[in-house]
Amino acid sequence: GESVGLHLPTLSVQEGDNSIINCAYSNSASDYFIWYKQESGKGPQFIIDIRSNMDKRQGQRVTVLLNKTVKHLSLQIAATQPGDSAVYFCAENARGGGADGLTFGKGTHLIIQP
Amino acid sequence: GAVVSQHPSRVICKSGTSVKIECRSLDFQATTMFWYRQFPKQSLMLMATSNEGSKATYEQGVEKDKFLINHASLTLSTLTVTSAHPEDSSFYICSAGQARQETQYFGPGTRLLVL
């Protein structure tokens, strides 16, 4: 069936470097995408979102890029810090409006090395 | 703003007993809340959509008679795992969204261990 997936299960980067986490989705009807950060034993924390009518959105130290042509989503984290170590999930809402649950990708474990 | 709480944070129960988990939106009203389940080192899987004042909508493969959902008010949804078994041991997470906004905010999760 249709799903949201990730290319890399684990990503290790040096503190201070930039990191890029990728996500592929297969539902062409998806119109809203979100990145969440989940620390061990905690619930997902909203990072940034993007609608399908946009291809880039920036937040504080984070940027989300959306390429609808190849159905690809990425999260860029600038100047990584130890506190960025967590599992990152992309999620999709295919029908929008906030009335539907999200479909999550498999997750990428980001490890920040000192 | 947009804080979601869950209670309890963790629970251990014997096989065959029922466990109730509460999800509350603390500073906003949520007509819709969602329940997810997450097994170790896996992603979140949507179980059901909880609608205030009406029956919950369950995802395929989720037993509605086993996972009872009640959305009694605009700030409270409960998930009851009935006749729990060890395979129900998991991390249960709820989420809620504000009216006319797509962003969902997640609770801290409830760790259930069934012995």
PDB file of C-alpha atoms in Angstrom:
ATOM      1  CA  GLY A   1       0.000   0.000   0.000  1.00  0.00           C
ATOM      2  CA  GLU A   2       0.986   3.645  -0.022  1.00  0.00           C
ATOM      3  CA  SER A   3       3.399   4.676   2.692  1.00  0.00           C
ATOM      4  CA  VAL A   4       5.962   7.168   3.760  1.00  0.00           C
ATOM      5  CA  GLY A   5       9.498   5.834   4.037  1.00  0.00           C
ATOM      6  CA  LEU A   6      13.023   6.904   4.827  1.00  0.00           C
ATOM      7  CA  HIS A   7      16.287   6.215   3.044  1.00  0.00           C
ATOM      8  CA  LEU A   8      18.640   5.966   6.045  1.00  0.00           C
ATOM      9  CA  PRO A   9      17.876   4.404   9.421  1.00  0.00           C
ATOM     10  CA  THR A  10      20.909   5.957  11.167  1.00  0.00           C
ATOM     11  CA  LEU A  11      22.809   9.157  10.515  1.00  0.00           C
ATOM     12  CA  SER A  12      25.915  10.149  12.426  1.00  0.00           C
ATOM     13  CA  VAL A  13      27.303  13.689  12.150  1.00  0.00           C
ATOM     14  CA  GLN A  14      29.890  15.755  13.927  1.00  0.00           C
ATOM     15  CA  GLU A  15      28.682  18.429  16.301  1.00  0.00           C
ATOM     16  CA  GLY A  16      28.496  21.724  14.473  1.00  0.00           C
ATOM     17  CA  ASP A  17      28.055  20.145  11.057  1.00  0.00           C
ATOM     18  CA  ASN A  18      24.869  20.287   9.046  1.00  0.00           C
ATOM     19  CA  SER A  19      22.696  17.198   8.706  1.00  0.00           C
ATOM     20  CA  ILE A  20      20.194  16.160   6.077  1.00  0.00           C
ATOM     21  CA  ILE A  21      17.511  13.580   6.732  1.00  0.00           C
ATOM     22  CA  ASN A  22      15.598  12.241   3.765  1.00  0.00           C
ATOM     23  CA  CYS A  23      12.137  10.840   3.294  1.00  0.00           C
ATOM     24  CA  ALA A  24      10.351   9.359   0.303  1.00  0.00           C
ATOM     25  CA  TYR A  25       6.610   9.227   0.025  1.00  0.00           C
ATOM     26  CA  SER A  26       4.461   7.346  -2.415  1.00  0.00           C
ATOM     27  CA  ASN A  27       1.016   8.907  -2.036  1.00  0.00           C
ATOM     28  CA  SER A  28       0.777  11.518  -4.754  1.00  0.00           C
ATOM     29  CA  ALA A  29      -2.369  12.867  -3.100  1.00  0.00           C
ATOM     30  CA  SER A  30      -0.460  13.914   0.020  1.00  0.00           C
ATOM     31  CA  ASP A  31      -0.695  17.642   0.524  1.00  0.00           C
ATOM     32  CA  TYR A  32       0.739  18.237   3.961  1.00  0.00           C
ATOM     33  CA  PHE A  33       3.999  16.999   5.456  1.00  0.00           C
ATOM     34  CA  ILE A  34       5.476  17.283   8.910  1.00  0.00           C
ATOM     35  CA  TRP A  35       8.787  16.493  10.528  1.00  0.00           C
ATOM     36  CA  TYR A  36       8.799  15.286  14.130  1.00  0.00           C
ATOM     37  CA  LYS A  37      11.617  14.723  16.568  1.00  0.00           C
ATOM     38  CA  GLN A  38      11.276  11.956  19.118  1.00  0.00           C
ATOM     39  CA  GLU A  39      13.595  11.523  22.048  1.00  0.00           C
ATOM     40  CA  SER A  40      13.784   8.213  23.861  1.00  0.00           C
ATOM     41  CA  GLY A  41      10.677   7.485  25.887  1.00  0.00           C
ATOM     42  CA  LYS A  42       8.886  10.657  24.809  1.00  0.00           C
ATOM     43  CA  GLY A  43       6.191  11.630  22.370  1.00  0.00           C
ATOM     44  CA  PRO A  44       6.979  13.186  18.990  1.00  0.00           C
ATOM     45  CA  GLN A  45       7.792  16.872  19.010  1.00  0.00           C
ATOM     46  CA  PHE A  46       6.732  19.057  16.090  1.00  0.00           C
ATOM     47  CA  ILE A  47       9.659  20.550  14.197  1.00  0.00           C
ATOM     48  CA  ILE A  48       8.402  21.999  10.946  1.00  0.00           C
ATOM     49  CA  ASP A  49       5.729  21.420   8.349  1.00  0.00           C
ATOM     50  CA  ILE A  50       5.163  22.190   4.692  1.00  0.00           C
ATOM     51  CA  ARG A  51       2.215  22.154   2.358  1.00  0.00           C
ATOM     52  CA  SER A  52       2.346  20.702  -1.124  1.00  0.00           C
ATOM     53  CA  ASN A  53       2.062  24.125  -2.752  1.00  0.00           C
ATOM     54  CA  MET A  54       5.482  25.015  -1.376  1.00  0.00           C
ATOM     55  CA  ASP A  55       8.931  23.574  -2.070  1.00  0.00           C
ATOM     56  CA  LYS A  56      10.867  25.056   0.808  1.00  0.00           C
ATOM     57  CA  ARG A  57      10.207  26.309   4.287  1.00  0.00           C
ATOM     58  CA  GLN A  58      12.639  27.515   6.893  1.00  0.00           C
ATOM     59  CA  GLY A  59      12.528  27.564  10.644  1.00  0.00           C
ATOM     60  CA  GLN A  60      15.068  28.117  13.338  1.00  0.00           C
ATOM     61  CA  ARG A  61      18.121  26.074  12.250  1.00  0.00           C
ATOM     62  CA  VAL A  62      15.857  23.788  10.220  1.00  0.00           C
ATOM     63  CA  THR A  63      14.766  23.766   6.613  1.00  0.00           C
ATOM     64  CA  VAL A  64      12.320  21.418   4.945  1.00  0.00           C
ATOM     65  CA  LEU A  65      12.500  20.832   1.208  1.00  0.00           C
ATOM     66  CA  LEU A  66       9.750  19.211  -0.804  1.00  0.00           C
ATOM     67  CA  ASN A  67      10.232  17.825  -4.286  1.00  0.00           C
ATOM     68  CA  LYS A  68       6.869  16.713  -5.569  1.00  0.00           C
ATOM     69  CA  THR A  69       8.273  15.536  -8.875  1.00  0.00           C
ATOM     70  CA  VAL A  70      10.182  12.699  -7.226  1.00  0.00           C
ATOM     71  CA  LYS A  71       8.032  12.583  -4.075  1.00  0.00           C
ATOM     72  CA  HIS A  72      10.900  13.410  -1.789  1.00  0.00           C
ATOM     73  CA  LEU A  73      11.064  15.330   1.461  1.00  0.00           C
ATOM     74  CA  SER A  74      14.136  16.345   3.405  1.00  0.00           C
ATOM     75  CA  LEU A  75      14.952  17.971   6.708  1.00  0.00           C
ATOM     76  CA  GLN A  76      18.101  20.004   7.014  1.00  0.00           C
ATOM     77  CA  ILE A  77      19.437  20.833  10.452  1.00  0.00           C
ATOM     78  CA  ALA A  78      22.132  23.480  10.556  1.00  0.00           C
ATOM     79  CA  ALA A  79      24.984  23.546  13.069  1.00  0.00           C
ATOM     80  CA  THR A  80      23.911  20.412  14.865  1.00  0.00           C
ATOM     81  CA  GLN A  81      24.049  20.319  18.625  1.00  0.00           C
ATOM     82  CA  PRO A  82      24.098  17.393  21.082  1.00  0.00           C
ATOM     83  CA  GLY A  83      20.448  18.063  21.841  1.00  0.00           C
ATOM     84  CA  ASP A  84      19.584  17.275  18.244  1.00  0.00           C
ATOM     85  CA  SER A  85      20.303  13.589  18.859  1.00  0.00           C
ATOM     86  CA  ALA A  86      16.968  11.828  18.475  1.00  0.00           C
ATOM     87  CA  VAL A  87      14.868   9.863  16.028  1.00  0.00           C
ATOM     88  CA  TYR A  88      13.327  11.986  13.300  1.00  0.00           C
ATOM     89  CA  PHE A  89      10.121  11.009  11.561  1.00  0.00           C
ATOM     90  CA  CYS A  90       8.486  12.441   8.510  1.00  0.00           C
ATOM     91  CA  ALA A  91       4.720  12.209   8.448  1.00  0.00           C
ATOM     92  CA  GLU A  92       2.095  12.824   5.869  1.00  0.00           C
ATOM     93  CA  ASN A  93      -1.524  13.848   5.930  1.00  0.00           C
ATOM     94  CA  ALA A  94      -3.033  12.792   2.679  1.00  0.00           C
ATOM     95  CA  ARG A  95      -6.330  14.510   2.987  1.00  0.00           C
ATOM     96  CA  GLY A  96      -5.501  17.580   4.977  1.00  0.00           C
ATOM     97  CA  GLY A  97      -7.879  19.579   7.132  1.00  0.00           C
ATOM     98  CA  GLY A  98      -6.529  18.219  10.391  1.00  0.00           C
ATOM     99  CA  ALA A  99      -9.279  15.641  10.615  1.00  0.00           C
ATOM    100  CA  ASP A 100      -7.187  12.673   9.600  1.00  0.00           C
ATOM    101  CA  GLY A 101      -4.462  10.776  11.333  1.00  0.00           C
ATOM    102  CA  LEU A 102      -0.910  10.901  10.099  1.00  0.00           C
ATOM    103  CA  THR A 103       1.085   8.272   8.244  1.00  0.00           C
ATOM    104  CA  PHE A 104       4.601   8.103   9.633  1.00  0.00           C
ATOM    105  CA  GLY A 105       7.823   7.078   7.982  1.00  0.00           C
ATOM    106  CA  LYS A 106      10.160   4.538   9.547  1.00  0.00           C
ATOM    107  CA  GLY A 107      12.369   7.100  11.274  1.00  0.00           C
ATOM    108  CA  THR A 108      16.030   8.091  11.166  1.00  0.00           C
ATOM    109  CA  HIS A 109      18.178   7.984  14.249  1.00  0.00           C
ATOM    110  CA  LEU A 110      20.388  11.059  14.228  1.00  0.00           C
ATOM    111  CA  ILE A 111      23.541  10.740  16.317  1.00  0.00           C
ATOM    112  CA  ILE A 112      25.599  13.830  17.053  1.00  0.00           C
ATOM    113  CA  GLN A 113      29.209  13.030  17.741  1.00  0.00           C
ATOM    114  CA  PRO A 114      31.251  15.421  19.901  1.00  0.00           C
TER     115      PRO A 114
ATOM    116  CA  GLY B   1       0.324  26.652  23.953  1.00  0.00           C
ATOM    117  CA  ALA B   2      -0.912  23.422  22.324  1.00  0.00           C
ATOM    118  CA  VAL B   3       0.033  21.127  25.179  1.00  0.00           C
ATOM    119  CA  VAL B   4      -1.227  17.579  25.281  1.00  0.00           C
ATOM    120  CA  SER B   5      -0.902  15.416  28.377  1.00  0.00           C
ATOM    121  CA  GLN B   6      -1.339  11.718  28.997  1.00  0.00           C
ATOM    122  CA  HIS B   7      -1.958   9.757  32.146  1.00  0.00           C
ATOM    123  CA  PRO B   8      -0.524   7.506  33.328  1.00  0.00           C
ATOM    124  CA  SER B   9       2.974   7.815  31.894  1.00  0.00           C
ATOM    125  CA  ARG B  10       3.588   4.132  32.460  1.00  0.00           C
ATOM    126  CA  VAL B  11       1.552   1.224  33.701  1.00  0.00           C
ATOM    127  CA  ILE B  12       2.212  -2.411  34.448  1.00  0.00           C
ATOM    128  CA  CYS B  13      -0.732  -4.769  34.592  1.00  0.00           C
ATOM    129  CA  LYS B  14      -1.497  -8.460  34.700  1.00  0.00           C
ATOM    130  CA  SER B  15      -2.699 -10.308  31.651  1.00  0.00           C
ATOM    131  CA  GLY B  16      -6.480 -10.232  31.372  1.00  0.00           C
ATOM    132  CA  THR B  17      -6.997  -6.910  33.102  1.00  0.00           C
ATOM    133  CA  SER B  18      -8.122  -3.652  31.514  1.00  0.00           C
ATOM    134  CA  VAL B  19      -6.144  -0.437  31.437  1.00  0.00           C
ATOM    135  CA  LYS B  20      -7.420   3.079  30.809  1.00  0.00           C
ATOM    136  CA  ILE B  21      -5.210   5.784  29.342  1.00  0.00           C
ATOM    137  CA  GLU B  22      -6.255   9.426  29.358  1.00  0.00           C
ATOM    138  CA  CYS B  23      -5.341  12.066  26.800  1.00  0.00           C
ATOM    139  CA  ARG B  24      -6.008  15.724  27.540  1.00  0.00           C
ATOM    140  CA  SER B  25      -5.537  18.901  25.565  1.00  0.00           C
ATOM    141  CA  LEU B  26      -4.562  21.392  28.259  1.00  0.00           C
ATOM    142  CA  ASP B  27      -4.904  24.766  26.598  1.00  0.00           C
ATOM    143  CA  PHE B  28      -7.100  24.230  23.590  1.00  0.00           C
ATOM    144  CA  GLN B  29     -10.191  22.363  22.524  1.00  0.00           C
ATOM    145  CA  ALA B  30      -9.804  19.374  20.288  1.00  0.00           C
ATOM    146  CA  THR B  31     -12.799  18.013  18.438  1.00  0.00           C
ATOM    147  CA  THR B  32     -10.569  15.276  17.087  1.00  0.00           C
ATOM    148  CA  MET B  33      -7.869  13.308  18.835  1.00  0.00           C
ATOM    149  CA  PHE B  34      -5.819  10.448  17.506  1.00  0.00           C
ATOM    150  CA  TRP B  35      -4.377   7.352  19.116  1.00  0.00           C
ATOM    151  CA  TYR B  36      -1.143   5.782  17.925  1.00  0.00           C
ATOM    152  CA  ARG B  37       0.828   2.752  18.977  1.00  0.00           C
ATOM    153  CA  GLN B  38       4.586   2.409  18.751  1.00  0.00           C
ATOM    154  CA  PHE B  39       6.522  -0.800  19.274  1.00  0.00           C
ATOM    155  CA  PRO B  40      10.222  -0.633  20.199  1.00  0.00           C
ATOM    156  CA  LYS B  41      12.424   0.775  17.447  1.00  0.00           C
ATOM    157  CA  GLN B  42       9.465   1.123  15.133  1.00  0.00           C
ATOM    158  CA  SER B  43       7.411   3.977  13.820  1.00  0.00           C
ATOM    159  CA  LEU B  44       4.084   5.235  15.052  1.00  0.00           C
ATOM    160  CA  MET B  45       1.019   3.492  13.685  1.00  0.00           C
ATOM    161  CA  LEU B  46      -2.367   5.140  13.749  1.00  0.00           C
ATOM    162  CA  MET B  47      -4.903   3.077  15.656  1.00  0.00           C
ATOM    163  CA  ALA B  48      -8.002   5.210  15.657  1.00  0.00           C
ATOM    164  CA  THR B  49      -9.478   8.649  15.336  1.00  0.00           C
ATOM    165  CA  SER B  50     -11.431   9.866  18.316  1.00  0.00           C
ATOM    166  CA  ASN B  51     -14.269  12.273  17.613  1.00  0.00           C
ATOM    167  CA  GLU B  52     -15.958  14.255  20.355  1.00  0.00           C
ATOM    168  CA  GLY B  53     -19.531  13.177  20.770  1.00  0.00           C
ATOM    169  CA  SER B  54     -19.434  10.354  18.256  1.00  0.00           C
ATOM    170  CA  LYS B  55     -17.976   6.929  17.694  1.00  0.00           C
ATOM    171  CA  ALA B  56     -14.300   6.501  17.042  1.00  0.00           C
ATOM    172  CA  THR B  57     -13.013   5.491  13.634  1.00  0.00           C
ATOM    173  CA  TYR B  58     -10.614   2.558  13.750  1.00  0.00           C
ATOM    174  CA  GLU B  59      -7.842   1.727  11.319  1.00  0.00           C
ATOM    175  CA  GLN B  60      -7.860  -1.586   9.534  1.00  0.00           C
ATOM    176  CA  GLY B  61      -6.711  -4.402  11.780  1.00  0.00           C
ATOM    177  CA  VAL B  62      -7.424  -2.591  15.047  1.00  0.00           C
ATOM    178  CA  GLU B  63     -10.103  -4.311  17.139  1.00  0.00           C
ATOM    179  CA  LYS B  64     -12.658  -1.785  18.291  1.00  0.00           C
ATOM    180  CA  ASP B  65     -13.920  -4.085  21.050  1.00  0.00           C
ATOM    181  CA  LYS B  66     -10.443  -4.451  22.456  1.00  0.00           C
ATOM    182  CA  PHE B  67      -9.392  -0.816  22.240  1.00  0.00           C
ATOM    183  CA  LEU B  68     -12.318   1.201  23.538  1.00  0.00           C
ATOM    184  CA  ILE B  69     -12.188   4.908  22.846  1.00  0.00           C
ATOM    185  CA  ASN B  70     -14.316   7.532  24.503  1.00  0.00           C
ATOM    186  CA  HIS B  71     -14.141  11.222  23.644  1.00  0.00           C
ATOM    187  CA  ALA B  72     -16.317  12.652  26.363  1.00  0.00           C
ATOM    188  CA  SER B  73     -15.379  16.295  26.025  1.00  0.00           C
ATOM    189  CA  LEU B  74     -13.412  18.662  23.831  1.00  0.00           C
ATOM    190  CA  THR B  75     -10.361  18.213  26.023  1.00  0.00           C
ATOM    191  CA  LEU B  76     -10.432  14.544  26.988  1.00  0.00           C
ATOM    192  CA  SER B  77     -10.196  11.260  25.137  1.00  0.00           C
ATOM    193  CA  THR B  78      -9.645   7.897  26.791  1.00  0.00           C
ATOM    194  CA  LEU B  79      -8.299   4.641  25.424  1.00  0.00           C
ATOM    195  CA  THR B  80      -9.138   1.477  27.321  1.00  0.00           C
ATOM    196  CA  VAL B  81      -7.188  -1.660  26.501  1.00  0.00           C
ATOM    197  CA  THR B  82      -9.540  -4.445  27.499  1.00  0.00           C
ATOM    198  CA  SER B  83      -8.353  -7.911  28.537  1.00  0.00           C
ATOM    199  CA  ALA B  84      -4.771  -6.908  27.941  1.00  0.00           C
ATOM    200  CA  HIS B  85      -2.228  -9.502  26.863  1.00  0.00           C
ATOM    201  CA  PRO B  86       1.568  -9.347  26.667  1.00  0.00           C
ATOM    202  CA  GLU B  87       1.421  -8.605  22.953  1.00  0.00           C
ATOM    203  CA  ASP B  88      -0.436  -5.386  23.784  1.00  0.00           C
ATOM    204  CA  SER B  89       2.652  -4.109  25.547  1.00  0.00           C
ATOM    205  CA  SER B  90       3.630  -0.991  23.674  1.00  0.00           C
ATOM    206  CA  PHE B  91       3.992   2.781  23.776  1.00  0.00           C
ATOM    207  CA  TYR B  92       0.601   4.417  23.283  1.00  0.00           C
ATOM    208  CA  ILE B  93       0.609   8.021  22.127  1.00  0.00           C
ATOM    209  CA  CYS B  94      -2.245  10.402  21.532  1.00  0.00           C
ATOM    210  CA  SER B  95      -2.319  13.572  19.493  1.00  0.00           C
ATOM    211  CA  ALA B  96      -4.700  16.466  19.079  1.00  0.00           C
ATOM    212  CA  GLY B  97      -5.068  19.370  16.746  1.00  0.00           C
ATOM    213  CA  GLN B  98      -6.531  22.805  17.077  1.00  0.00           C
ATOM    214  CA  ALA B  99      -9.549  23.802  15.054  1.00  0.00           C
ATOM    215  CA  ARG B 100      -8.822  24.748  11.432  1.00  0.00           C
ATOM    216  CA  GLN B 101      -5.155  23.874  11.829  1.00  0.00           C
ATOM    217  CA  GLU B 102      -3.481  20.792  10.452  1.00  0.00           C
ATOM    218  CA  THR B 103      -0.640  20.552  12.918  1.00  0.00           C
ATOM    219  CA  GLN B 104      -1.041  17.762  15.424  1.00  0.00           C
ATOM    220  CA  TYR B 105       0.540  17.958  18.857  1.00  0.00           C
ATOM    221  CA  PHE B 106       1.474  14.790  20.607  1.00  0.00           C
ATOM    222  CA  GLY B 107       1.229  13.724  24.186  1.00  0.00           C
ATOM    223  CA  PRO B 108       4.236  12.310  26.043  1.00  0.00           C
ATOM    224  CA  GLY B 109       3.047   8.745  25.596  1.00  0.00           C
ATOM    225  CA  THR B 110       2.059   5.930  27.934  1.00  0.00           C
ATOM    226  CA  ARG B 111       4.266   2.901  28.309  1.00  0.00           C
ATOM    227  CA  LEU B 112       2.124  -0.213  28.843  1.00  0.00           C
ATOM    228  CA  LEU B 113       3.664  -3.457  30.046  1.00  0.00           C
ATOM    229  CA  VAL B 114       1.406  -6.472  30.333  1.00  0.00           C
ATOM    230  CA  LEU B 115       2.803  -9.341  32.353  1.00  0.00           C
TER     231      LEU B 115
END
